[in-house]
mmCIF file of C-alpha atoms and ligand atoms in Angstrom:
data_model
loop_
_atom_site.group_PDB
_atom_site.id
_atom_site.type_symbol
_atom_site.label_atom_id
_atom_site.label_comp_id
_atom_site.label_asym_id
_atom_site.label_seq_id
_atom_site.Cartn_x
_atom_site.Cartn_y
_atom_site.Cartn_z
ATOM 1 C CA MET R 1 176.025 -61.003 -230.728
ATOM 2 C CA SER R 2 174.068 -63.829 -229.276
ATOM 3 C CA VAL R 3 174.091 -67.226 -231.072
ATOM 4 C CA ARG R 4 170.986 -69.171 -231.894
ATOM 5 C CA ILE R 5 170.782 -72.849 -232.722
ATOM 6 C CA HIS R 6 167.769 -74.018 -234.755
ATOM 7 C CA PRO R 7 167.747 -77.828 -235.323
ATOM 8 C CA SER R 8 166.152 -78.745 -238.605
ATOM 9 C CA ILE R 9 163.586 -81.466 -238.233
ATOM 10 C CA LEU R 10 164.149 -82.631 -241.734
ATOM 11 C CA SER R 11 166.522 -85.083 -240.090
ATOM 12 C CA ALA R 12 164.036 -86.074 -237.315
ATOM 13 C CA ASP R 13 161.658 -89.102 -237.319
ATOM 14 C CA PHE R 14 158.680 -87.953 -239.334
ATOM 15 C CA VAL R 15 156.261 -90.207 -237.415
ATOM 16 C CA ASN R 16 157.636 -89.272 -233.953
ATOM 17 C CA PHE R 17 157.938 -85.497 -234.008
ATOM 18 C CA GLU R 18 156.552 -85.107 -230.541
ATOM 19 C CA ARG R 19 159.136 -87.433 -229.097
ATOM 20 C CA ASP R 20 161.974 -85.923 -231.113
ATOM 21 C CA PHE R 21 160.978 -82.324 -230.137
ATOM 22 C CA LEU R 22 161.555 -83.227 -226.489
ATOM 23 C CA THR R 23 165.140 -84.179 -227.348
ATOM 24 C CA ILE R 24 165.987 -80.605 -228.598
ATOM 25 C CA ALA R 25 164.323 -78.662 -225.793
ATOM 26 C CA ASN R 26 167.475 -76.561 -225.234
ATOM 27 C CA SER R 27 167.357 -75.255 -228.826
ATOM 28 C CA ASP R 28 166.417 -71.662 -229.519
ATOM 29 C CA SER R 29 163.800 -72.504 -232.099
ATOM 30 C CA ILE R 30 162.706 -75.499 -234.175
ATOM 31 C CA HIS R 31 163.498 -75.130 -237.933
ATOM 32 C CA VAL R 32 160.642 -76.577 -239.966
ATOM 33 C CA ASP R 33 161.414 -77.270 -243.653
ATOM 34 C CA VAL R 34 158.279 -77.169 -245.850
ATOM 35 C CA MET R 35 159.042 -78.559 -249.267
ATOM 36 C CA ASP R 36 156.508 -78.988 -252.135
ATOM 37 C CA GLY R 37 158.332 -81.239 -254.591
ATOM 38 C CA HIS R 38 158.341 -78.350 -257.137
ATOM 39 C CA PHE R 39 160.469 -75.513 -255.820
ATOM 40 C CA VAL R 40 162.853 -78.234 -254.534
ATOM 41 C CA PRO R 41 163.045 -81.846 -255.643
ATOM 42 C CA ASN R 42 161.776 -83.209 -252.283
ATOM 43 C CA LEU R 43 158.457 -83.282 -250.422
ATOM 44 C CA THR R 44 157.944 -82.917 -246.697
ATOM 45 C CA PHE R 45 154.705 -81.662 -245.143
ATOM 46 C CA GLY R 46 152.307 -78.731 -245.376
ATOM 47 C CA LEU R 47 149.953 -76.618 -243.304
ATOM 48 C CA PRO R 48 148.131 -79.188 -241.245
ATOM 49 C CA MET R 49 151.361 -80.662 -240.013
ATOM 50 C CA VAL R 50 152.895 -77.323 -239.171
ATOM 51 C CA ALA R 51 149.660 -76.327 -237.339
ATOM 52 C CA ARG R 52 149.790 -79.600 -235.331
ATOM 53 C CA MET R 53 153.464 -79.082 -234.476
ATOM 54 C CA GLN R 54 152.551 -75.660 -233.045
ATOM 55 C CA GLU R 55 150.116 -77.484 -230.697
ATOM 56 C CA ILE R 56 152.565 -80.021 -229.392
ATOM 57 C CA THR R 57 155.568 -77.904 -228.582
ATOM 58 C CA PRO R 58 155.975 -74.580 -226.698
ATOM 59 C CA LYS R 59 159.129 -73.839 -228.718
ATOM 60 C CA PRO R 60 158.992 -71.127 -231.417
ATOM 61 C CA LEU R 61 158.786 -72.551 -234.882
ATOM 62 C CA ASP R 62 161.126 -71.162 -237.594
ATOM 63 C CA VAL R 63 159.325 -72.150 -240.758
ATOM 64 C CA HIS R 64 161.457 -72.310 -243.951
ATOM 65 C CA LEU R 65 159.201 -72.384 -246.966
ATOM 66 C CA MET R 66 160.678 -74.060 -250.075
ATOM 67 C CA ILE R 67 157.542 -73.875 -252.145
ATOM 68 C CA GLU R 68 156.202 -72.295 -255.275
ATOM 69 C CA ASN R 69 153.182 -70.090 -254.981
ATOM 70 C CA VAL R 70 154.639 -68.636 -251.803
ATOM 71 C CA ASP R 71 152.871 -65.337 -252.421
ATOM 72 C CA LEU R 72 149.540 -67.159 -252.044
ATOM 73 C CA LEU R 73 150.433 -69.527 -249.252
ATOM 74 C CA ALA R 74 152.909 -67.933 -246.824
ATOM 75 C CA GLU R 75 150.419 -65.997 -244.703
ATOM 76 C CA ARG R 76 148.678 -69.247 -243.862
ATOM 77 C CA TYR R 77 151.807 -70.621 -242.225
ATOM 78 C CA SER R 78 151.991 -67.429 -240.258
ATOM 79 C CA ASP R 79 148.405 -67.967 -239.173
ATOM 80 C CA THR R 80 149.451 -71.273 -237.559
ATOM 81 C CA GLY R 81 151.308 -69.157 -234.936
ATOM 82 C CA ALA R 82 154.713 -69.685 -236.404
ATOM 83 C CA ALA R 83 157.323 -67.374 -234.715
ATOM 84 C CA SER R 84 158.952 -66.790 -238.071
ATOM 85 C CA VAL R 85 158.189 -67.521 -241.690
ATOM 86 C CA THR R 86 161.046 -67.472 -244.223
ATOM 87 C CA PHE R 87 160.411 -67.550 -247.936
ATOM 88 C CA HIS R 88 162.784 -67.651 -250.931
ATOM 89 C CA ALA R 89 163.497 -64.562 -252.910
ATOM 90 C CA GLU R 90 163.496 -66.767 -256.008
ATOM 91 C CA ALA R 91 159.856 -67.832 -255.355
ATOM 92 C CA SER R 92 158.162 -64.564 -254.698
ATOM 93 C CA GLN R 93 157.004 -61.981 -257.276
ATOM 94 C CA ASP R 94 156.980 -59.198 -254.726
ATOM 95 C CA SER R 95 159.012 -59.985 -251.644
ATOM 96 C CA VAL R 96 158.417 -56.604 -249.931
ATOM 97 C CA ASP R 97 154.655 -56.958 -250.229
ATOM 98 C CA LEU R 98 154.757 -60.501 -248.959
ATOM 99 C CA ALA R 99 157.094 -59.533 -246.057
ATOM 100 C CA ARG R 100 154.595 -56.944 -244.981
ATOM 101 C CA ARG R 101 151.667 -59.323 -245.212
ATOM 102 C CA ILE R 102 153.511 -61.893 -243.090
ATOM 103 C CA ARG R 103 154.410 -59.372 -240.473
ATOM 104 C CA ALA R 104 150.801 -58.224 -240.433
ATOM 105 C CA CYS R 105 149.784 -61.817 -239.515
ATOM 106 C CA GLY R 106 152.044 -61.600 -236.447
ATOM 107 C CA SER R 107 155.134 -63.555 -237.525
ATOM 108 C CA LYS R 108 158.644 -62.364 -237.967
ATOM 109 C CA VAL R 109 159.713 -62.649 -241.580
ATOM 110 C CA GLY R 110 162.811 -64.002 -243.245
ATOM 111 C CA ILE R 111 164.138 -63.931 -246.842
ATOM 112 C CA ALA R 112 166.172 -66.786 -248.164
ATOM 113 C CA VAL R 113 168.591 -67.089 -251.104
ATOM 114 C CA LYS R 114 169.835 -70.264 -252.764
ATOM 115 C CA PRO R 115 173.596 -70.699 -253.295
ATOM 116 C CA GLY R 116 173.444 -69.422 -256.930
ATOM 117 C CA THR R 117 171.372 -66.312 -256.113
ATOM 118 C CA SER R 118 173.043 -63.001 -255.700
ATOM 119 C CA LEU R 119 172.303 -60.937 -252.599
ATOM 120 C CA ASP R 120 171.745 -57.932 -254.872
ATOM 121 C CA MET R 121 168.051 -58.750 -255.059
ATOM 122 C CA ILE R 122 167.553 -58.361 -251.413
ATOM 123 C CA LEU R 123 170.156 -55.892 -250.084
ATOM 124 C CA GLN R 124 168.164 -52.778 -250.909
ATOM 125 C CA THR R 125 165.164 -53.969 -248.908
ATOM 126 C CA LEU R 126 166.755 -55.567 -245.817
ATOM 127 C CA ASP R 127 164.813 -53.286 -243.474
ATOM 128 C CA GLU R 128 161.625 -55.054 -244.483
ATOM 129 C CA PHE R 129 162.886 -58.341 -242.959
ATOM 130 C CA ASP R 130 163.713 -59.721 -239.488
ATOM 131 C CA MET R 131 166.126 -62.363 -240.852
ATOM 132 C CA VAL R 132 168.221 -63.150 -243.892
ATOM 133 C CA LEU R 133 168.869 -66.793 -244.686
ATOM 134 C CA VAL R 134 171.923 -67.514 -246.734
ATOM 135 C CA MET R 135 171.601 -71.200 -247.881
ATOM 136 C CA THR R 136 174.929 -72.919 -247.635
ATOM 137 C CA VAL R 137 173.671 -76.047 -249.625
ATOM 138 C CA GLU R 138 171.239 -76.378 -252.523
ATOM 139 C CA PRO R 139 167.923 -76.622 -250.727
ATOM 140 C CA GLY R 140 166.067 -79.921 -250.732
ATOM 141 C CA PHE R 141 167.998 -82.392 -248.614
ATOM 142 C CA GLY R 142 169.717 -82.749 -245.344
ATOM 143 C CA GLY R 143 173.206 -84.185 -244.892
ATOM 144 C CA GLN R 144 174.916 -82.325 -247.771
ATOM 145 C CA PRO R 145 178.395 -80.778 -247.362
ATOM 146 C CA LEU R 146 178.517 -76.984 -246.849
ATOM 147 C CA ILE R 147 179.324 -75.034 -250.048
ATOM 148 C CA GLU R 148 182.309 -72.921 -249.071
ATOM 149 C CA ASP R 149 181.637 -70.350 -251.814
ATOM 150 C CA CYS R 150 178.449 -69.311 -250.009
ATOM 151 C CA LEU R 151 180.323 -67.984 -247.035
ATOM 152 C CA GLU R 152 181.436 -64.777 -248.803
ATOM 153 C CA LYS R 153 177.697 -63.956 -249.196
ATOM 154 C CA VAL R 154 177.354 -64.364 -245.445
ATOM 155 C CA ALA R 155 180.090 -61.744 -244.971
ATOM 156 C CA ILE R 156 178.476 -59.360 -247.440
ATOM 157 C CA ALA R 157 175.117 -59.725 -245.692
ATOM 158 C CA ARG R 158 176.762 -59.082 -242.305
ATOM 159 C CA SER R 159 178.359 -55.910 -243.612
ATOM 160 C CA ALA R 160 175.118 -54.656 -245.138
ATOM 161 C CA ILE R 161 173.123 -55.317 -241.927
ATOM 162 C CA ASP R 162 175.698 -53.640 -239.743
ATOM 163 C CA ARG R 163 176.211 -50.688 -242.098
ATOM 164 C CA ALA R 164 172.514 -49.990 -242.045
ATOM 165 C CA GLY R 165 172.277 -50.536 -238.284
ATOM 166 C CA LEU R 166 169.539 -53.047 -238.648
ATOM 167 C CA ASN R 167 168.279 -55.535 -236.150
ATOM 168 C CA VAL R 168 168.225 -58.425 -238.679
ATOM 169 C CA LEU R 169 169.276 -61.996 -237.842
ATOM 170 C CA LEU R 170 171.714 -63.664 -240.294
ATOM 171 C CA GLN R 171 170.893 -67.328 -240.667
ATOM 172 C CA VAL R 172 172.877 -70.074 -242.414
ATOM 173 C CA ASP R 173 171.334 -73.418 -243.329
ATOM 174 C CA GLY R 174 173.016 -76.504 -244.820
ATOM 175 C CA GLY R 175 176.043 -78.528 -243.870
ATOM 176 C CA ILE R 176 176.575 -76.813 -240.476
ATOM 177 C CA ASP R 177 178.279 -79.107 -237.940
ATOM 178 C CA ASP R 178 180.759 -79.046 -235.071
ATOM 179 C CA THR R 179 183.739 -79.033 -237.389
ATOM 180 C CA ASN R 180 182.789 -75.821 -239.259
ATOM 181 C CA ILE R 181 180.401 -73.763 -237.151
ATOM 182 C CA ALA R 182 183.075 -71.632 -235.514
ATOM 183 C CA ARG R 183 184.470 -70.741 -238.932
ATOM 184 C CA VAL R 184 181.059 -70.020 -240.379
ATOM 185 C CA ALA R 185 180.388 -67.760 -237.345
ATOM 186 C CA SER R 186 183.475 -65.819 -238.190
ATOM 187 C CA TYR R 187 181.748 -64.699 -241.444
ATOM 188 C CA GLY R 188 179.072 -63.011 -239.342
ATOM 189 C CA ALA R 189 176.224 -65.528 -239.045
ATOM 190 C CA ASP R 190 174.398 -65.525 -235.736
ATOM 191 C CA THR R 191 171.613 -68.065 -236.330
ATOM 192 C CA PHE R 192 172.592 -71.604 -237.278
ATOM 193 C CA VAL R 193 170.349 -74.336 -238.678
ATOM 194 C CA ALA R 194 171.678 -77.783 -238.048
ATOM 195 C CA GLY R 195 169.803 -80.904 -239.101
ATOM 196 C CA SER R 196 171.828 -84.073 -239.372
ATOM 197 C CA SER R 197 174.525 -82.792 -236.967
ATOM 198 C CA VAL R 198 171.881 -82.571 -234.162
ATOM 199 C CA PHE R 199 169.590 -85.478 -235.016
ATOM 200 C CA LYS R 200 172.281 -88.025 -235.734
ATOM 201 C CA SER R 201 174.073 -87.230 -232.576
ATOM 202 C CA GLU R 202 173.585 -89.705 -229.632
ATOM 203 C CA ASN R 203 173.028 -86.811 -227.233
ATOM 204 C CA ARG R 204 171.191 -84.111 -229.148
ATOM 205 C CA ALA R 205 170.957 -81.637 -226.270
ATOM 206 C CA ALA R 206 174.693 -81.854 -225.698
ATOM 207 C CA ARG R 207 175.305 -81.323 -229.435
ATOM 208 C CA ILE R 208 173.113 -78.191 -229.406
ATOM 209 C CA ASP R 209 175.101 -76.822 -226.408
ATOM 210 C CA SER R 210 178.411 -77.603 -228.057
ATOM 211 C CA LEU R 211 177.351 -76.007 -231.371
ATOM 212 C CA ARG R 212 176.269 -72.932 -229.454
ATOM 213 C CA GLU R 213 179.528 -72.791 -227.541
ATOM 214 C CA LEU R 214 181.600 -73.276 -230.701
ATOM 215 C CA ALA R 215 179.750 -70.566 -232.530
ATOM 216 C CA SER R 216 180.252 -68.151 -229.616
ATOM 217 C CA HIS R 217 183.979 -68.172 -230.366
ATOM 218 C CA PRO R 218 184.319 -67.445 -234.014
ATOM 219 C CA LEU R 219 187.643 -68.416 -235.502
ATOM 220 C CA ALA R 220 189.879 -65.800 -237.055
ATOM 221 C CA ARG R 221 189.430 -65.624 -240.809
ATOM 222 C CA HIS R 222 192.409 -65.947 -243.124
HETATM 223 C C1 LIG L 301 167.835 -78.121 -246.745
HETATM 224 C C2 LIG L 301 167.141 -77.628 -245.527
HETATM 225 C C3 LIG L 301 167.929 -77.691 -244.343
HETATM 226 C C4 LIG L 301 168.407 -79.106 -243.963
HETATM 227 C C5 LIG L 301 169.766 -78.891 -243.292
HETATM 228 O O1 LIG L 301 167.130 -77.774 -247.877
HETATM 229 O O2 LIG L 301 166.700 -76.332 -245.674
HETATM 230 O O3 LIG L 301 167.216 -77.067 -243.151
HETATM 231 O O4 LIG L 301 167.602 -79.805 -243.096
HETATM 232 O O5 LIG L 301 170.254 -80.155 -243.033
HETATM 233 P P1 LIG L 301 171.752 -80.422 -242.687
HETATM 234 O O6 LIG L 301 172.053 -79.559 -241.402
HETATM 235 O O7 LIG L 301 171.841 -81.879 -242.397
HETATM 236 O O8 LIG L 301 172.550 -79.932 -243.836
HETATM 237 ZN ZN1 LIG L 302 165.925 -75.239 -243.888
#
């Protein structure tokens, strides 16, 4: 299982994205947190910014939508050329229909669940998605500690993906750092979002490499 590290630019300098993107050139993808101030109690940026980011970096963009009205808006993020668009199960009225529409626009599609949301609402339709995102903090802010209780959901998602023989990435987002990534990997995650851990590091490229290395050697679970 190959490990992917996706730095979250929520912890980058919002008026120096171009400069900051260059510091994470060895990442696998750039995780772009779109927040509308309604679905989550924080506001970041919207379509014009994501479209512009696409122009200034050759890296794939992994867009994480934390917005209401996602059924109306998600395809437009795909139209910017985003490599993947992930939306929250809690925000969509018809996640299978939306997933199909996003794929038809040319992006991979992910489905995210907040810490309090059961995986039951997505496990039957995993084959409609390219990625499952198990949030390991309440979405909205960077720099929060990982919620340990979420890791059991990572294990459940891993079993469901493997049992069905699906080619679906399993992403975790929130509180991932060099002290816990090997343990989180042991629950079966393969795609790791890291915001503050990367951007607050003095050598971001080295931090990305070390996170990737640590996640490649999952610790035994007790
Ligand atoms: C939180 C965002 C995350 C956030 C993670 O709602 O979805 O992507 O930036 O930040 P850290 O890694 O600092 O917890
Ligand atoms: Zn995110």
